[in-house]
XYZ file of C-alpha atoms in Angstrom:
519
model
C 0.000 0.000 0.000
C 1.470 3.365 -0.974
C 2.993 5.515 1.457
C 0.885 8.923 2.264
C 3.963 11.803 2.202
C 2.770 14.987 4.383
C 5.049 17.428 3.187
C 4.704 19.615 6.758
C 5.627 16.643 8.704
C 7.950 16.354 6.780
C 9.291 20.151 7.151
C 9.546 19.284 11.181
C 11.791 17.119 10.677
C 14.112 20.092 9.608
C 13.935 22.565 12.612
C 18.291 22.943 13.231
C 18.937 23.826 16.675
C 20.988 26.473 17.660
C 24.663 26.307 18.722
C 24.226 26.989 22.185
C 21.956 23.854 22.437
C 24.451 21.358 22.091
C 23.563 18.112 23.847
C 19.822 19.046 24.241
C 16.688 17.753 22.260
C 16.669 15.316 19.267
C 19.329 16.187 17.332
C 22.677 16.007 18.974
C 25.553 18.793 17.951
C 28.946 17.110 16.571
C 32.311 18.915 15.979
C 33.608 17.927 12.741
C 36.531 19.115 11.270
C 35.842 21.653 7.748
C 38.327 19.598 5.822
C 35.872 17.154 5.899
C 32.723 18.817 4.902
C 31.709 18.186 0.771
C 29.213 20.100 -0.847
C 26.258 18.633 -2.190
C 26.926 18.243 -6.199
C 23.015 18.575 -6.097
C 22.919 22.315 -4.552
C 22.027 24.621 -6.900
C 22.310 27.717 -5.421
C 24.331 30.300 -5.737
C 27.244 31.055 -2.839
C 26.592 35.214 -2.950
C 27.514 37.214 -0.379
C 30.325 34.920 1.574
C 32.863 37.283 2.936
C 29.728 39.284 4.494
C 29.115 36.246 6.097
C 31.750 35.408 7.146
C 32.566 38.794 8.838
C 28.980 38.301 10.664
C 30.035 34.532 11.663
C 34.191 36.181 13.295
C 31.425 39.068 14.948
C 28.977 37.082 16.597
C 29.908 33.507 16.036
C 27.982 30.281 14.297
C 24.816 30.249 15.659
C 23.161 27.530 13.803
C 25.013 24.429 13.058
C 25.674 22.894 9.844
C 23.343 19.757 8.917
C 25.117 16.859 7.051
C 24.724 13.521 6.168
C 27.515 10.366 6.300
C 30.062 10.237 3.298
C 32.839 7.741 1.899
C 36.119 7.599 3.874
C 35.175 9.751 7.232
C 33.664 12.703 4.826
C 30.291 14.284 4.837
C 28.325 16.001 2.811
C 25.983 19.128 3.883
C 22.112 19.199 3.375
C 21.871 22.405 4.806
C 24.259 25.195 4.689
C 26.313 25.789 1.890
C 27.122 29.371 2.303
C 27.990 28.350 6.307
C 30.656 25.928 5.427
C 32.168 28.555 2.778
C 32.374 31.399 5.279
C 33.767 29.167 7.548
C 36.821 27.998 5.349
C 37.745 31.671 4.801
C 37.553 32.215 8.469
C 39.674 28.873 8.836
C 42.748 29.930 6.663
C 43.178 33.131 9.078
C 42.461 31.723 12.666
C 42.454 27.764 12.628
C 42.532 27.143 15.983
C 38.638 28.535 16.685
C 36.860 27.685 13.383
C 38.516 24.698 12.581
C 36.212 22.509 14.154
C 32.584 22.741 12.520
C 29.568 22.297 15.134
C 27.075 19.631 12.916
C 23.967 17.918 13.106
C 24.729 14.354 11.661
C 21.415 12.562 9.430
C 21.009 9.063 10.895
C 17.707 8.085 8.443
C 18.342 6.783 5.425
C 16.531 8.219 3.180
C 16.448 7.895 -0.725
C 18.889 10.716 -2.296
C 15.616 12.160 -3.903
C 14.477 12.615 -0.374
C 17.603 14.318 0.601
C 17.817 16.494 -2.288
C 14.231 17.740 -0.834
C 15.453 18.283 2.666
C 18.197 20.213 0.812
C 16.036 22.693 -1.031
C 13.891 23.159 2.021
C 15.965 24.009 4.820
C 17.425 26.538 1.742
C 14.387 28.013 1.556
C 14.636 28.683 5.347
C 17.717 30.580 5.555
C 18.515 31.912 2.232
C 16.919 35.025 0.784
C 15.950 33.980 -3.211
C 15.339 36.075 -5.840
C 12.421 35.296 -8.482
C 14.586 33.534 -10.398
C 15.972 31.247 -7.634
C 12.487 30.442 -6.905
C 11.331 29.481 -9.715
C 14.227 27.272 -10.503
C 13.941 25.579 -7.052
C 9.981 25.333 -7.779
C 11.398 23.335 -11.052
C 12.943 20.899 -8.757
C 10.814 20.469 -6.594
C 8.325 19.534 -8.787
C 10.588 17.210 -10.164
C 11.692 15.284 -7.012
C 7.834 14.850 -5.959
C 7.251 13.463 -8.401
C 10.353 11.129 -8.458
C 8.892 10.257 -4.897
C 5.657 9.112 -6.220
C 7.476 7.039 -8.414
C 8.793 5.222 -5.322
C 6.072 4.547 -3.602
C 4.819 7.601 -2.068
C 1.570 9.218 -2.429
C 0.812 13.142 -2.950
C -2.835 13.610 -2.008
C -4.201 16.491 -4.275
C -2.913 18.791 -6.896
C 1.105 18.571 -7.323
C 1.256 22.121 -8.136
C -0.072 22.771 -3.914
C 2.596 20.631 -2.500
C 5.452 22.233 -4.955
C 4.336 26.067 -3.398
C 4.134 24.793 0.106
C 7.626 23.214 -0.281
C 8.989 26.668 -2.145
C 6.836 28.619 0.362
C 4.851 30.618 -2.222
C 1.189 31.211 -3.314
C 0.311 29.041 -6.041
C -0.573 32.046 -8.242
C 3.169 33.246 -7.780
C 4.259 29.788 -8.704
C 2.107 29.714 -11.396
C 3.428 32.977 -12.958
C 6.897 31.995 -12.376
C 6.178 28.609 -14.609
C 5.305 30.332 -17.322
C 8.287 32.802 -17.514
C 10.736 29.712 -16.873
C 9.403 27.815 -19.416
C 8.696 30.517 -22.342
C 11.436 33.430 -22.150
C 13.864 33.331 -24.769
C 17.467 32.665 -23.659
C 18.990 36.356 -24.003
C 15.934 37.419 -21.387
C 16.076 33.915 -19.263
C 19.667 35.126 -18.744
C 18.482 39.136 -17.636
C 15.876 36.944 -15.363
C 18.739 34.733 -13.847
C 21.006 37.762 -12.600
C 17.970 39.399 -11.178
C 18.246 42.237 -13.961
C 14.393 41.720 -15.270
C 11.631 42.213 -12.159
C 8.852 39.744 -12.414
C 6.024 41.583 -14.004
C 8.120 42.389 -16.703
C 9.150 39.273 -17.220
C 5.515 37.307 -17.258
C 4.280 39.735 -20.002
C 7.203 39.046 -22.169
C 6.645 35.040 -21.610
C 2.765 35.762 -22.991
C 4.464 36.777 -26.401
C 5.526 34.451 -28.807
C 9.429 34.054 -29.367
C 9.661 36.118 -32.167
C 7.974 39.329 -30.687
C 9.861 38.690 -27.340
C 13.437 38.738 -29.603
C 12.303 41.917 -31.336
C 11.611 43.671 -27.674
C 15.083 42.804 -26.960
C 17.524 44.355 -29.678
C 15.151 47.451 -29.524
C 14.804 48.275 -26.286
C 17.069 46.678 -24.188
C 20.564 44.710 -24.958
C 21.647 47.268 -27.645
C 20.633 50.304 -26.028
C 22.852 51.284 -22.543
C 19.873 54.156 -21.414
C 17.345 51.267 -21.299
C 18.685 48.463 -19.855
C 16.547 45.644 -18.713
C 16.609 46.904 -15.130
C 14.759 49.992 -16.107
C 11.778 48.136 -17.835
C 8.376 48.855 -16.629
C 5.192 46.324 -17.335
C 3.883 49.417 -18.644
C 6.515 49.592 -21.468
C 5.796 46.067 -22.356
C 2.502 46.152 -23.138
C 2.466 49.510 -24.904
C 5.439 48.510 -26.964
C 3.881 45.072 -27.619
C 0.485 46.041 -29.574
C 2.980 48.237 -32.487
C 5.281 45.310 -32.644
C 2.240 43.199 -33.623
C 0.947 45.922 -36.179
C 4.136 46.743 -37.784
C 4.530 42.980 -38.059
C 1.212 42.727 -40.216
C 2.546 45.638 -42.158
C 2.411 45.071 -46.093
C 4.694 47.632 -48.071
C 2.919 49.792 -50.597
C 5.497 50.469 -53.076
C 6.382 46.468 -53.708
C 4.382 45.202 -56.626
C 2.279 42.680 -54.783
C 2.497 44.056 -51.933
C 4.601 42.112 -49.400
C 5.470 42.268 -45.692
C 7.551 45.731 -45.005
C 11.275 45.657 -45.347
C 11.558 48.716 -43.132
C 9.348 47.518 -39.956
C 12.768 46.850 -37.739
C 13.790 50.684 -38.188
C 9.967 51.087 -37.797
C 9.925 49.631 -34.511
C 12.876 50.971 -33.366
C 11.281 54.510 -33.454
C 8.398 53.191 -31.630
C 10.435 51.293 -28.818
C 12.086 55.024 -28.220
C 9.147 57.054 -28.731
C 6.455 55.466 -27.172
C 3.600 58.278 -26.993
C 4.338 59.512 -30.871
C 1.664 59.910 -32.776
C 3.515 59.250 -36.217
C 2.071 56.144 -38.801
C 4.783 54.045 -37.007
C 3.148 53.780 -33.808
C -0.295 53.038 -35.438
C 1.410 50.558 -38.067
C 1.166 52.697 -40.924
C 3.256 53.297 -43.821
C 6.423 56.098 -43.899
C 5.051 57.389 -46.617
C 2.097 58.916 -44.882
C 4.312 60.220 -41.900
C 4.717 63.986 -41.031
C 8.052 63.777 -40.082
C 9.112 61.944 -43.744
C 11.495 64.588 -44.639
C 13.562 64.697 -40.933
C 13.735 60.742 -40.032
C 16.470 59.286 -39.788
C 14.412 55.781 -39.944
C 12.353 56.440 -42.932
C 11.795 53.831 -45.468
C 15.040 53.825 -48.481
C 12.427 53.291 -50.608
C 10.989 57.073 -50.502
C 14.372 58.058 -51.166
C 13.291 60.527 -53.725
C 9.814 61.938 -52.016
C 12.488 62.897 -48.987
C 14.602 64.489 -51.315
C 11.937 66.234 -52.584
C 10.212 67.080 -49.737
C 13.984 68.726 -48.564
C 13.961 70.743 -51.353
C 10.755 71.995 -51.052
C 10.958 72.813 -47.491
C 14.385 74.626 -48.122
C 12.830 76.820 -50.714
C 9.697 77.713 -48.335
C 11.583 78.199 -45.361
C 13.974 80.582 -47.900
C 10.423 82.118 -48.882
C 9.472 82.931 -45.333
C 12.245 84.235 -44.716
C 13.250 86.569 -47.888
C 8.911 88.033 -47.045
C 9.824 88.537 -43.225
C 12.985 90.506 -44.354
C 11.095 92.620 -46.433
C 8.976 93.099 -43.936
C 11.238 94.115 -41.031
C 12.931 96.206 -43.848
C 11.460 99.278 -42.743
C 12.349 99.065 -39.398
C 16.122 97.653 -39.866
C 16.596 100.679 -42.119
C 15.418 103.242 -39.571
C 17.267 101.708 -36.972
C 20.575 101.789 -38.711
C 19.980 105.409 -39.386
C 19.347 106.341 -35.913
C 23.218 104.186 -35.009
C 24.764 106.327 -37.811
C 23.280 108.793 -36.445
C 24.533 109.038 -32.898
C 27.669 107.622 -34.302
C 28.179 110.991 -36.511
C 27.357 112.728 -32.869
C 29.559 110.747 -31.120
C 32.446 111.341 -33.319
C 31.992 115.131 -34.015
C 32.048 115.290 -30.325
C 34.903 113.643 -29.791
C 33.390 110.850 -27.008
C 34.697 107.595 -26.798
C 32.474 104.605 -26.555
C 33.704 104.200 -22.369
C 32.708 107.403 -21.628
C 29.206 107.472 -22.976
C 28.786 104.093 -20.630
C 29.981 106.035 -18.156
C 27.712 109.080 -18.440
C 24.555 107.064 -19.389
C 25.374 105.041 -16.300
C 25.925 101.380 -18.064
C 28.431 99.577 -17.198
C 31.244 99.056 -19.571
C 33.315 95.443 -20.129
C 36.456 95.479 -19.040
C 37.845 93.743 -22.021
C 36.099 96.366 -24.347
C 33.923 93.966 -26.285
C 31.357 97.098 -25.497
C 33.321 99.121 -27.977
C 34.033 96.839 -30.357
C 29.659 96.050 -30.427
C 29.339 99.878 -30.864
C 31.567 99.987 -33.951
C 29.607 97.183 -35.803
C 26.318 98.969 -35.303
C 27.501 102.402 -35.912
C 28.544 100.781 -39.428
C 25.171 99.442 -40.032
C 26.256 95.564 -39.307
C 24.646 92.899 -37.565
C 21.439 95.289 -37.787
C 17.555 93.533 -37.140
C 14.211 94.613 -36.370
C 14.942 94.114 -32.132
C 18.652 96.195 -31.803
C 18.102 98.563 -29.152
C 19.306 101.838 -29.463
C 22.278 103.335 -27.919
C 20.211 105.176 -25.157
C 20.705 102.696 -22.393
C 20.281 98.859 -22.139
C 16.710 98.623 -22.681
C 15.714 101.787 -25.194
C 14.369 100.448 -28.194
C 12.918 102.122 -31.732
C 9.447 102.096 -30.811
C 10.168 104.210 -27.045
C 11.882 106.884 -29.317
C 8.975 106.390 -32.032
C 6.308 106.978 -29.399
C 7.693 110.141 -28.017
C 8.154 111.343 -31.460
C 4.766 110.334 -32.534
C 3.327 112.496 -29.361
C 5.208 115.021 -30.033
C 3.628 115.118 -33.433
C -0.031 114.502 -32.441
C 0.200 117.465 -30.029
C 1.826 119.818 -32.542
C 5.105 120.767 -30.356
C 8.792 119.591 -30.000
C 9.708 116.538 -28.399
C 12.614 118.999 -26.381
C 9.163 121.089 -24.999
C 7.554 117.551 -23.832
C 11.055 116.807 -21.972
C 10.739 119.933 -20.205
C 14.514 121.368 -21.848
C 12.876 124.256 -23.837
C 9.827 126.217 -23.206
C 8.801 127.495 -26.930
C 6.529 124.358 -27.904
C 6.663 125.285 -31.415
C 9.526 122.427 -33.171
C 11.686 123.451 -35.377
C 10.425 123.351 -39.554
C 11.580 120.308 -40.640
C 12.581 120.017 -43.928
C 11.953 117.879 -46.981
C 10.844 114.184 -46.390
C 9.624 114.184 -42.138
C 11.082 110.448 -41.760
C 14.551 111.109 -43.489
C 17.243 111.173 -40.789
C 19.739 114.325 -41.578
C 22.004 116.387 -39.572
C 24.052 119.639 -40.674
C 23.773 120.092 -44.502
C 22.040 118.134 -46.650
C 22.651 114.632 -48.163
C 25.273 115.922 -50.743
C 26.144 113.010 -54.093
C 29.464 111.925 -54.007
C 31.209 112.546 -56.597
C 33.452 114.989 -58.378
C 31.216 117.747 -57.657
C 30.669 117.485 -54.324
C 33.824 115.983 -52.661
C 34.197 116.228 -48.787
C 37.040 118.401 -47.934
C 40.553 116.498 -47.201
C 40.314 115.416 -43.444
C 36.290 116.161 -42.943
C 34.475 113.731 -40.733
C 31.252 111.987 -43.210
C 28.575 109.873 -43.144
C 28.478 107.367 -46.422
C 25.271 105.864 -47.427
C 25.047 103.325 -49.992
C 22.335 100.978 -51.054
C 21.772 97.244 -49.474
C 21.302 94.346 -50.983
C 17.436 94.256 -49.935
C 17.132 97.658 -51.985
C 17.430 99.837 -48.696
C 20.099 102.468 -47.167
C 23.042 101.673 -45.400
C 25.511 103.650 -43.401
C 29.300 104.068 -42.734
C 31.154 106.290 -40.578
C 34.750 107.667 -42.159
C 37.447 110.003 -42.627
C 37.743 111.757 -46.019
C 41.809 111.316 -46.890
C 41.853 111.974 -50.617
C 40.172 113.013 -53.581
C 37.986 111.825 -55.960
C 40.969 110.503 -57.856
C 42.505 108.527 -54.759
C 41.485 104.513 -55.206
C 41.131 104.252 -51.649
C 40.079 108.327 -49.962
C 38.050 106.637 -46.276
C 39.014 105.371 -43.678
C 37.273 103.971 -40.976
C 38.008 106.125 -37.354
C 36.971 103.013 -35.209
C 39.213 100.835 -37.775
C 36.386 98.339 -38.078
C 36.466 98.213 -41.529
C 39.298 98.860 -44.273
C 39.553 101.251 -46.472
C 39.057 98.450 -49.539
C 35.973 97.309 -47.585
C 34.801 100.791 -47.411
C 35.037 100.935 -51.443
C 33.731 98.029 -51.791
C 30.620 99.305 -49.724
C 29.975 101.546 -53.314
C 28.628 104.758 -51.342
C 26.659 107.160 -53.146
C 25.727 110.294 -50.416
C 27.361 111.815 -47.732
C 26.997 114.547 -45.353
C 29.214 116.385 -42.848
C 29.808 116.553 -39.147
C 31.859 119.696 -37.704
C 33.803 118.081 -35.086
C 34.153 118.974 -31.320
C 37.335 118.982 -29.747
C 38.069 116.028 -26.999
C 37.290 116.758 -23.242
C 40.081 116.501 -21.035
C 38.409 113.406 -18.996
C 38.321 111.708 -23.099
């Protein structure tokens, strides 16, 4: 008559006593020496985490013995505590004379080595801490050995699967989970799920997929990529990711005759892996060719190789459109802007004040490595130049500050020197010819033979820019209309060949002050 096995009976029978119990209760406590503990070739857990052991063990000493079983010539073998005995050997080497001598609880039954394997794995799962993994590989051999046992003559009342989770000491949903990842991961994530790298959600929706789907989550989101590494997987990335793997996999390619499955779903999925919450054709399973972002990615299909080019192009030219119309439009105010620099550069220089010293009487605070001055020469020139340059009035004094008070000034029919309080006659001064041409002293004169600048006079040049408007250059008149080269620049910004090559057409003259003493 077959043998009924009760598997918490059984577990009883593996209570260890502590150290300091030696010579009390059923099983007695035996010094044996550590040369002559084996290891069981049938332990398959790992020995992590020894010299931290073994640092606890020198601290506050064994405190439950080691439980073995009779060898061949005088040797034994453990059941129960691997990680003990390897601790102890360290210890050994440095201070024989205390840990030489192992306390052990000798096996007297003799019980099948199926049996003992069993009493193995669960006085493991007593005193070791297991990962998933560990679990469900012990769960694997448990099963195994049970039913082993029932093959010699003992009987398992109910469902194997209850006795396998009581032995492993886990719910038999937990187990249950943990069958199906060991038995369907692929090897490359069986090996994440061995070194604890892949947590156990992740891993039980991956072992729902079939093989190929699993391998295509790998190389796209994990092994190849060091940012997501399988640690960093959420269940949430699984099953978002998994639903576009499935539809780019169905994906036929529209510019094969026939049809055809698509020869650009890996790049496909690659995107998606990375970009989870796009809302381009890739993450619907559409087709490249319908995607927004054609012309810029860097995973579109080689076959639209020509529509990309195309689509370049065409955006090159727009964005060349859009630009060339915005430039026209700030035209206007670039131009008036560079007249109201040349402007207070003409000032500035017929004055005889130095770019420092206007920081220092406007208050601003000049660099010390005179970048300042160098900024105020390339503006004064009429470079660098667009529709938001502030004027030189202080660090926030823009165009349409000095527009305003000039268009008050104009509504109410008096000067803008009256509205500023530094004249009392309200009438302003007759302006003549056009009322938004800048001038100062004489008027624009043409340069040419005719009308030279005297030999040394400080000018304003205008010429004509390439978007059809006026452009401005301070310089020093220091030849005649004969000389190839009669400018200079004062700030020495430009040369005088740049300055010809500017082609200036007008000028008009500023009658210089002398320097102040603090210049």
């Amino acid at each position: 008559m077959p043998k009924t096995f009760d598997i918490s009976s059984f577990a009883k029978t593996l209570q260890t006593a502590n150290v300091s119990d030696s010579g009390t209760g059923p099983d007695q406590i035996t010094y044996i020496d550590i040369n002559l503990l084996d290891a069981d070739p049938g332990n398959f857990y790992s020995l992590e985490g020894v010299e931290e052991l073994a640092a606890n063990i020198q601290f506050c000493g064994l405190q439950q013995p080691i439980r073995v079983r009779s060898g061949e010539n005088g040797h034994y073998t453990v059941v129960s505590g691997h990680r003990r005995r390897a601790a102890l050997k360290e210890l050994a080497k440095e201070d024989p004379a205390r840990w030489q001598q192992v306390p052990c609880i000798v096996e007297r039954d003799e019980a099948s080595p199926a049996l003992r394997e069993l009493r193995l794995i669960y006085a493991n799962s007593d005193t070791r801490r297991m990962s998933n993994a560990d679990i469900a590989q012990q769960a694997e051999r448990v099963e195994a050995l049970l039913y082993q046992l029932q093959e010699e003559g003992l009987e398992f009342p109910g469902r194997m699967r209850d006795h396998v989770a009581e032995a492993c000491k886990v719910s038999k949903s937990k187990l249950a989970r943990l069958k199906v990842i060991r038995e369907n991961l692929t090897p490359k994530l069986s090996k994440a799920w061995d070194k604890g790298d892949l947590n156990e959600s992740v891993a039980y929706a991956l072992a729902q997929q079939p093989v190929e789907i699993q391998d295509q989550f790998i190389v796209y989101c994990g092994f190849s990529d060091y940012r997501q590494k399988p640690k960093s997987w959420s269940e949430h990335t699984v099953k978002d990711a998994i639903p576009h793997i499935q539809k780019l996999n169905q994906l036929s390619c529209r510019k094969t005759a026939g049809g055809g499955p698509c020869e650009n779903k890996d790049r496909m999925l690659e995107y998606v892996c990375k970009n989870q919450y796009s809302s381009t054709p890739c993450a619907s399973g559409g087709c490249c060719d319908k995607c927004y972002r054609l012309s810029s990615c860097k995973l579109a299909c080689p076959k639209l190789a020509e529509k990309i080019k195309k689509l370049k192009a065409d955006a090159k030219a727009q964005k060349k459109q859009e630009a060339d119309a915005q430039a026209e439009k700030d035209r206007p105010t670039v131009e008036r802007i560079t007249a109201l620099w040349a402007r207070f550069a003409a000032a500035r220089a017929a004055a005889g004040k130095s770019v420092k010293n206007w920081y220092k009487h406007m208050g601003m605070y000049y660099s010390c490595d005179d970048s300042d001055a160098k900024k105020y020469a390339k503006l004064e020139s009429g470079l660098g130049i667009k529709k938001d340059t502030n004027l030189p009035y202080g660090y926030n004094y823009w165009l349409r500050e000095a527009e305003n008070l000039c268009k008050a000034a104009d509504y109410l029919g008096v000067s803008v020197d009256y509205l500023l309080c530094r004249t009392d006659n309200p009438t302003p001064k007759e302006r003549s010819g056009d009322a938004n041409k800048t001038s100062v002293g004489p008027d624009w004169q043409p340069l040419d033979k005719d009308h030279w600048p005297p030999d040394g006079a400080l000018v304003i040049l205008s010429y004509e820019t390439i978007m059809g408007g006026s452009g401005y250059q301070l310089a020093r008149c220091a030849g005649s209309w004969a000389d190839q080269y009669p400018f200079f620049d004062p700030n020495s910004d430009l040369t005088v060949e740049e300055i010809e090559e500017l082609g200036c057409d007008q000028w008009f003259l500023f009658k210089e002050a002398k320097r102040d003493a603090a210049d």
